[in-house]
Coordinates of C-alpha atoms and ligand atoms in Angstrom, one line a residue:
M188 CA -0.2 -0.1 0.2
S189 CA 1.0 3.7 -1.4
A190 CA 2.4 5.7 2.1
S191 CA -0.6 8.0 1.0
A192 CA -2.6 5.2 0.7
I193 CA -1.9 4.5 4.2
R194 CA -2.6 7.9 6.1
H195 CA -6.8 7.5 5.8
Y196 CA -6.4 4.0 7.8
R197 CA -6.5 4.8 12.3
P198 CA -3.6 4.3 14.0
E199 CA -3.5 0.1 14.9
T200 CA -4.3 -0.6 11.1
R201 CA -1.2 1.3 10.1
L202 CA 0.7 -1.5 13.0
V203 CA 0.1 -4.3 10.8
Q204 CA -0.6 -2.4 7.2
S205 CA 1.9 0.0 6.5
G206 CA 5.3 -0.9 5.0
T207 CA 5.2 -3.6 3.4
L208 CA 7.1 -4.3 0.0
R209 CA 6.0 -7.9 -0.9
S210 CA 8.6 -9.7 -3.4
S211 CA 6.9 -11.9 -7.1
F212 CA 6.3 -14.6 -4.3
G213 CA 3.7 -12.2 -3.0
E214 CA 4.5 -13.7 1.0
T215 CA 1.8 -12.2 3.2
S216 CA 4.1 -11.8 6.1
E217 CA 7.2 -9.8 5.2
A218 CA 10.1 -12.0 3.8
L219 CA 14.1 -11.6 5.9
F220 CA 16.4 -10.8 3.2
L221 CA 18.9 -12.2 5.1
T222 CA 21.8 -10.4 3.0
Q223 CA 24.4 -8.4 3.1
G224 CA 24.9 -6.6 -0.7
Y225 CA 22.8 -6.5 -4.2
V226 CA 23.8 -8.2 -7.8
Y227 CA 23.6 -5.3 -10.7
E228 CA 22.4 -6.6 -14.0
N229 CA 25.2 -5.4 -15.7
A230 CA 28.1 -2.4 -15.1
A231 CA 25.8 0.8 -16.3
Q232 CA 23.6 -0.4 -13.5
A233 CA 26.2 -0.6 -10.6
E234 CA 27.3 3.4 -11.6
A235 CA 24.0 4.5 -12.1
R236 CA 23.3 2.8 -8.4
F237 CA 26.5 4.3 -6.6
K238 CA 26.1 8.2 -8.9
G239 CA 22.2 8.0 -7.1
E240 CA 20.3 7.3 -10.6
D241 CA 18.9 3.9 -9.8
P242 CA 16.8 3.4 -6.8
G243 CA 17.7 0.2 -5.6
Y244 CA 19.9 -1.7 -2.9
Q245 CA 23.9 -1.1 -2.8
Y246 CA 24.5 -2.7 0.5
S247 CA 22.9 -3.6 4.0
R248 CA 24.8 -1.1 5.9
F249 CA 23.5 1.2 3.9
A250 CA 19.5 -0.3 2.9
N251 CA 17.8 -2.9 3.0
P252 CA 14.7 -4.5 2.0
T253 CA 13.7 -5.9 5.7
V254 CA 15.5 -2.8 7.7
D255 CA 13.5 -0.6 4.8
M256 CA 9.9 -2.2 5.8
F257 CA 10.6 -1.9 9.9
E258 CA 11.7 2.3 8.8
R259 CA 8.2 1.9 6.7
R260 CA 6.5 1.5 8.7
M261 CA 7.4 3.5 11.9
A262 CA 7.2 6.6 9.9
A263 CA 4.2 6.0 8.6
F264 CA 3.1 5.1 12.3
E265 CA 5.1 8.3 14.1
G266 CA 3.9 10.0 11.6
A267 CA 6.8 11.0 9.7
E268 CA 9.0 11.6 6.8
A269 CA 11.5 9.8 7.4
A270 CA 13.0 7.0 9.5
R271 CA 16.5 5.4 10.1
A272 CA 17.0 2.2 12.2
T273 CA 19.6 1.4 14.3
A274 CA 21.4 -1.5 15.8
T275 CA 20.4 -0.2 19.7
G276 CA 18.2 2.5 20.8
M277 CA 21.5 4.4 22.2
A278 CA 23.1 4.3 18.5
A279 CA 20.1 6.3 17.5
V280 CA 20.0 8.2 20.8
T281 CA 23.8 8.4 19.9
I282 CA 23.4 9.3 15.9
A283 CA 20.8 12.1 16.7
L284 CA 22.7 13.9 19.4
V285 CA 25.5 13.5 17.3
G286 CA 24.4 14.2 13.9
Q287 CA 24.1 18.0 15.1
V288 CA 26.6 19.0 16.9
R289 CA 30.4 19.8 16.1
A290 CA 33.3 21.1 18.5
G291 CA 32.4 24.6 20.4
D292 CA 28.9 23.7 20.1
H293 CA 26.2 22.9 23.5
V294 CA 23.3 21.0 24.9
V295 CA 20.5 21.6 26.9
A296 CA 19.6 18.1 27.7
S297 CA 17.4 17.4 31.0
K298 CA 18.7 15.5 33.9
A299 CA 16.3 12.5 34.4
M300 CA 17.5 10.6 31.7
F301 CA 18.1 6.8 30.9
G302 CA 21.4 6.7 32.6
S303 CA 23.4 5.6 28.9
C304 CA 22.0 9.0 27.4
R305 CA 23.3 10.8 30.0
Y306 CA 26.6 9.6 29.8
V307 CA 26.8 10.5 26.1
V308 CA 25.5 14.0 27.3
E309 CA 27.6 14.4 30.2
D310 CA 31.2 12.4 29.5
Y311 CA 31.2 11.9 25.6
L312 CA 30.3 14.7 24.3
P313 CA 32.4 16.9 26.0
R314 CA 35.2 14.4 25.0
F315 CA 34.8 16.3 21.6
G316 CA 34.1 20.1 22.4
V317 CA 30.6 19.6 22.7
T318 CA 29.6 21.2 26.0
S319 CA 25.8 20.2 28.1
T320 CA 24.2 21.9 30.9
L321 CA 21.8 19.0 32.6
V322 CA 18.4 21.1 33.9
D323 CA 15.5 19.9 36.0
G324 CA 13.2 18.9 32.4
C325 CA 10.0 19.8 34.7
D326 CA 11.0 23.2 35.4
L327 CA 10.9 25.5 32.2
D328 CA 12.9 28.5 33.4
A329 CA 15.7 26.7 33.6
W330 CA 15.3 25.2 30.2
R331 CA 15.3 28.9 29.1
E332 CA 18.6 29.8 31.7
A333 CA 20.4 26.9 30.2
V334 CA 20.6 28.8 26.6
R335 CA 23.9 29.4 24.7
P336 CA 24.3 31.4 21.8
N337 CA 26.1 27.5 20.8
T338 CA 22.9 25.6 22.0
K339 CA 22.3 23.5 18.8
T340 CA 19.9 21.0 20.4
F341 CA 17.6 19.9 23.5
F342 CA 17.3 16.5 24.6
L343 CA 14.2 14.8 26.9
E344 CA 12.7 12.3 27.9
S345 CA 9.1 12.0 29.0
P346 CA 8.1 10.1 31.2
T347 CA 11.2 10.2 32.9
N348 CA 12.6 6.8 33.7
P349 CA 12.9 5.6 36.4
A350 CA 10.8 8.1 38.4
L351 CA 8.2 9.0 35.5
D352 CA 8.0 12.5 35.5
V353 CA 5.8 14.1 33.0
I354 CA 8.0 16.7 30.5
D355 CA 5.9 19.8 28.6
I356 CA 7.0 18.8 25.2
A357 CA 5.2 21.7 23.5
E358 CA 6.8 24.7 25.7
V359 CA 10.3 23.1 25.5
A360 CA 10.1 22.5 21.4
K361 CA 9.1 25.9 21.7
I362 CA 12.1 28.0 23.7
A363 CA 14.5 25.9 22.1
H364 CA 13.2 27.1 18.8
A365 CA 13.2 30.6 20.0
A366 CA 16.6 30.1 21.2
G367 CA 17.1 28.5 16.8
A368 CA 17.8 25.4 18.9
T369 CA 16.4 21.9 17.9
L370 CA 14.2 19.3 20.3
V371 CA 15.3 15.7 20.2
V372 CA 12.9 13.7 21.8
D373 CA 13.5 9.6 23.7
N374 CA 10.2 8.7 23.1
V375 CA 10.4 4.9 24.7
F376 CA 8.5 5.2 28.4
A377 CA 5.5 6.6 26.6
T378 CA 6.0 5.1 22.7
P379 CA 4.5 5.8 19.9
I380 CA 0.4 4.8 21.1
Y381 CA 0.7 7.2 23.6
Q382 CA 2.4 10.3 22.8
S383 CA 3.5 12.2 19.4
P384 CA 6.5 14.1 20.4
L385 CA 6.4 15.4 16.2
A386 CA 3.2 16.7 16.6
L387 CA 3.9 18.6 19.9
G388 CA 6.9 20.4 18.2
A389 CA 9.9 18.3 18.2
D390 CA 12.0 18.0 15.4
C391 CA 13.4 14.7 16.1
V392 CA 12.1 11.5 18.1
V393 CA 14.3 8.8 18.6
Y394 CA 12.8 4.7 20.5
S395 CA 14.4 2.0 21.9
A396 CA 12.5 -0.5 19.7
T397 CA 14.0 -3.0 22.1
K398 CA 11.4 -2.1 24.9
H399 CA 7.3 -2.5 23.9
I400 CA 8.3 -2.5 19.8
D401 CA 9.9 -5.8 20.7
G402 CA 7.8 -5.9 23.2
Q403 CA 8.4 -10.1 23.7
G404 CA 12.3 -9.6 25.1
R405 CA 14.4 -11.1 22.2
C406 CA 16.3 -8.4 20.2
L407 CA 17.6 -4.9 20.6
G408 CA 16.7 -1.7 18.5
G409 CA 16.6 2.0 17.7
V410 CA 15.4 3.9 15.3
V411 CA 15.4 7.7 14.7
L412 CA 12.8 9.6 13.0
G413 CA 11.6 13.3 11.2
S414 CA 11.4 15.3 8.6
Q415 CA 13.0 14.2 5.2
K416 CA 15.2 17.5 5.6
F417 CA 16.3 16.9 8.9
I418 CA 16.9 12.8 8.6
Q419 CA 18.5 13.4 5.1
D420 CA 20.7 16.7 6.2
K421 CA 21.4 15.4 10.3
I422 CA 21.1 11.6 10.7
H423 CA 21.9 9.7 6.6
T424 CA 24.9 10.1 6.0
L425 CA 26.9 9.3 9.6
L426 CA 24.5 6.7 10.1
R427 CA 26.2 5.7 6.7
Q428 CA 29.1 6.0 6.8
T429 CA 29.9 5.1 10.5
G430 CA 28.1 1.3 10.8
P431 CA 24.8 1.3 13.2
S432 CA 22.7 -0.3 10.7
M433 CA 20.2 -2.6 11.8
S434 CA 20.3 -6.0 11.7
P435 CA 17.6 -7.3 9.2
F436 CA 17.1 -10.2 11.3
N437 CA 16.0 -8.2 14.3
A438 CA 13.8 -5.2 11.7
W439 CA 12.5 -8.8 11.2
V440 CA 10.8 -9.0 15.3
L441 CA 10.5 -6.0 15.3
L442 CA 8.1 -5.4 12.6
K443 CA 6.3 -8.2 13.7
G444 CA 6.8 -6.4 17.4
L445 CA 4.3 -3.4 15.5
E446 CA 1.9 -6.2 14.6
T447 CA 0.6 -6.6 18.3
L448 CA 2.4 -3.7 20.1
A449 CA -0.9 -1.1 20.6
V450 CA -2.5 -4.6 21.9
R451 CA 0.4 -5.2 23.8
V452 CA 0.3 -1.5 25.3
H453 CA -3.3 -1.2 26.4
R454 CA -3.6 -4.1 27.8
Q455 CA -0.8 -3.6 29.4
T456 CA -1.2 -0.2 30.9
D457 CA -4.8 -1.8 31.6
S458 CA -2.4 -4.1 34.4
A459 CA -0.5 -1.3 35.4
A460 CA -3.5 1.3 36.2
T461 CA -4.9 -1.8 38.3
L462 CA -1.8 -1.9 39.6
A463 CA -1.7 1.1 40.6
V464 CA -4.9 1.6 42.2
V465 CA -3.9 -0.8 44.6
L466 CA -0.6 0.4 45.6
A467 CA -1.8 3.9 46.5
E468 CA -3.6 2.7 48.7
H469 CA -1.2 0.3 50.2
P470 CA 0.0 1.1 54.0
K471 CA 3.6 0.4 53.2
V472 CA 3.4 2.5 49.8
S473 CA 5.3 5.9 51.0
R474 CA 4.4 7.5 47.4
L475 CA 2.5 5.9 43.8
I476 CA 3.5 7.3 40.8
Y477 CA 1.7 6.8 37.8
P478 CA 1.0 8.6 35.0
G479 CA -2.7 8.9 33.4
R480 CA -3.8 9.4 37.8
P481 CA -4.4 12.3 39.4
D482 CA -2.8 12.3 41.9
H483 CA 0.4 12.6 39.5
P484 CA 2.7 15.8 40.4
Q485 CA 1.8 16.5 36.7
A486 CA -1.4 15.1 36.0
A487 CA -2.6 18.6 33.4
V488 CA 0.5 17.8 31.3
A489 CA 0.1 14.4 31.0
Q490 CA -3.6 15.1 29.8
K491 CA -1.9 17.5 27.3
Q492 CA 0.1 16.3 25.8
M493 CA -0.4 12.0 26.4
R494 CA -3.1 9.3 25.0
G495 CA -3.0 6.7 28.1
G496 CA -1.2 5.9 31.0
S497 CA 1.9 3.9 31.4
T498 CA 2.7 0.4 31.0
L499 CA 5.2 1.1 34.4
V500 CA 4.5 2.0 37.8
A501 CA 6.8 3.5 40.3
F502 CA 6.8 3.3 44.3
D503 CA 8.2 3.7 47.4
I504 CA 8.4 1.0 49.8
K505 CA 8.7 2.4 53.1
G506 CA 11.8 1.4 54.9
G507 CA 14.3 2.2 52.4
K508 CA 16.7 -0.4 50.8
K509 CA 15.8 -3.8 53.4
A510 CA 12.4 -3.2 52.6
A511 CA 13.3 -2.9 49.2
F512 CA 15.5 -5.6 48.9
R513 CA 12.9 -7.8 50.4
F514 CA 10.3 -7.1 48.4
Q515 CA 11.9 -7.9 45.5
D516 CA 13.3 -10.9 46.6
A517 CA 9.9 -12.4 47.5
L518 CA 8.0 -11.8 44.4
K519 CA 7.4 -14.8 42.3
L520 CA 5.7 -13.8 39.3
I521 CA 7.5 -10.9 38.3
R522 CA 11.2 -11.5 37.6
I523 CA 14.2 -8.8 38.8
S524 CA 15.8 -7.2 35.2
N525 CA 16.5 -3.6 34.9
N526 CA 14.5 -4.3 31.4
L527 CA 11.1 -2.7 30.5
G528 CA 8.1 -2.8 27.9
D529 CA 8.6 -7.0 27.7
A530 CA 5.4 -9.4 27.8
K531 CA 6.8 -10.7 31.2
S532 CA 6.7 -7.8 34.4
L533 CA 9.7 -7.6 35.3
I534 CA 11.0 -4.6 38.7
T535 CA 14.0 -2.6 39.0
H536 CA 15.9 -1.0 42.4
P537 CA 17.0 1.4 40.3
A538 CA 19.2 3.2 43.3
T539 CA 22.1 -0.1 43.9
T540 CA 21.3 -0.9 39.5
T541 CA 20.7 1.3 36.7
H542 CA 21.4 5.0 39.2
Q543 CA 24.4 3.6 40.9
R544 CA 26.5 5.8 39.2
L545 CA 25.0 8.6 40.3
T546 CA 26.4 10.2 43.7
P547 CA 23.7 10.1 47.1
A548 CA 22.5 13.6 45.9
Q549 CA 21.7 13.2 42.4
R550 CA 19.9 10.3 43.2
A551 CA 17.9 12.9 45.9
E552 CA 16.8 14.9 42.7
L553 CA 15.9 13.2 40.6
G554 CA 13.9 11.6 43.3
I555 CA 15.7 8.0 43.0
S556 CA 15.3 6.8 47.0
D557 CA 16.3 4.1 48.4
G558 CA 12.9 2.6 48.6
L559 CA 11.7 2.8 45.0
V560 CA 11.1 0.0 42.7
R561 CA 9.6 0.8 39.4
V562 CA 7.3 -2.6 37.7
S563 CA 7.2 -3.2 34.3
V564 CA 3.5 -4.6 33.6
G565 CA 3.6 -7.4 31.9
L566 CA 0.7 -9.1 29.4
E567 CA 0.5 -11.9 32.1
H568 CA -3.5 -11.6 34.1
P569 CA -3.9 -8.6 35.9
D570 CA -5.3 -10.1 38.8
D571 CA -2.0 -12.3 39.0
I572 CA 0.0 -10.3 38.9
V573 CA -1.0 -7.9 41.6
E574 CA -1.6 -10.8 43.6
D575 CA 2.1 -11.3 43.8
V576 CA 2.7 -7.7 44.5
L577 CA -0.1 -7.4 47.3
A578 CA 1.7 -11.0 48.9
A579 CA 5.6 -9.9 48.3
L580 CA 4.6 -6.4 50.6
E581 CA 2.7 -9.2 53.6
A582 CA 6.7 -10.2 53.5
V583 CA 8.1 -6.7 53.7
Ligands
PLP217 C1 16.4 1.1 26.8 C2 16.5 2.5 26.7 C3 17.5 2.8 26.1 C4 18.1 2.8 25.4 O1 18.2 1.7 24.7 P1 18.6 0.0 24.1 O2 18.2 -0.2 22.9 O3 19.0 -0.5 24.7 O4 20.3 0.7 23.3 C5 17.5 4.5 26.0 N1 16.4 5.3 26.5 C6 15.3 4.9 27.1 C7 14.6 5.6 27.8 C8 15.3 3.1 26.7 O5 14.7 3.1 27.8

């Protein structure tokens, strides 16, 4: 189906039908093209392809039909003009930032970030003369004050990991544009089902496809989306020449993941919301954070920019680290893992795992207390999930 024909369909339909490049065999499920290279009919065709005059493939680091189908499906779903797939989510984030800056430039980013993203902004970019300022993403004045004449791009994730703060994307985009900078949004926690950063004014969206897009714990992947011009000018050549390309096998797994994305995310969100209700009233829980509830600290922003809640629930168990460890160890169904968005429910204790690199003061600033745990709610029956949590809280 052509890109213009698919636009008339609703999101769930686009997730199943868009981007397919059917081969001469007429297969229903997208084909897996495990090939490094491509052969040419004759020498003139090879020449034309290298000149960009013949639209075929040359080499799978540049492009591959299965990876193309994944990119087309993602772009159609996100409402982006163009997409480029990457080997991992971190490759997507790194390319999206590195592609826009050079020595002497400056980046502003929200402090509450996935650990490796924070490393890229705080430690990696400065090695090449790109300075950065980290701000409290929910404080719009802090973004304004961080701008310098050499600021090239803003970077944020919302909801944030792991404390699930919600940052006003439209307002941050306005501040970025007024400063002549772009805004890149890491949309992993919201998923493309619940939030469309490009429509809110962002210039670029990145995903770790490893999370909900695969959703079944199988492979790593990432994707960068934006306007044709943004992808062409900032991303395309860097990706092609430096090589963090997505494997066709992973693209095929992820294409299949997209077909069930909406169903999975809606079901996981319903279960997460149910769990949040139970936790909010529990005497052993001192704080419950769930985007989509009226008691969330940025409930109004969430209401404005998100179409649904979250598959993740964060909460503080009274008694700090000791209680949080006892709770995790008492769970029978929910497994301890730092991953998220999986069909299996997973729990993590950020202070001792994903955010242990930060100082206690930095963790406190991000709301990562010693009792905080984050549950990624899976596809098990919601009653089994709730019963597992309640039984484990009993053991604390
Ligand atoms: C997992 C994750 C990443 C990194 O993705 P990988 O696929 O693991 O490289 C980046 N940002 C967020 C918010 C994530 O959850």
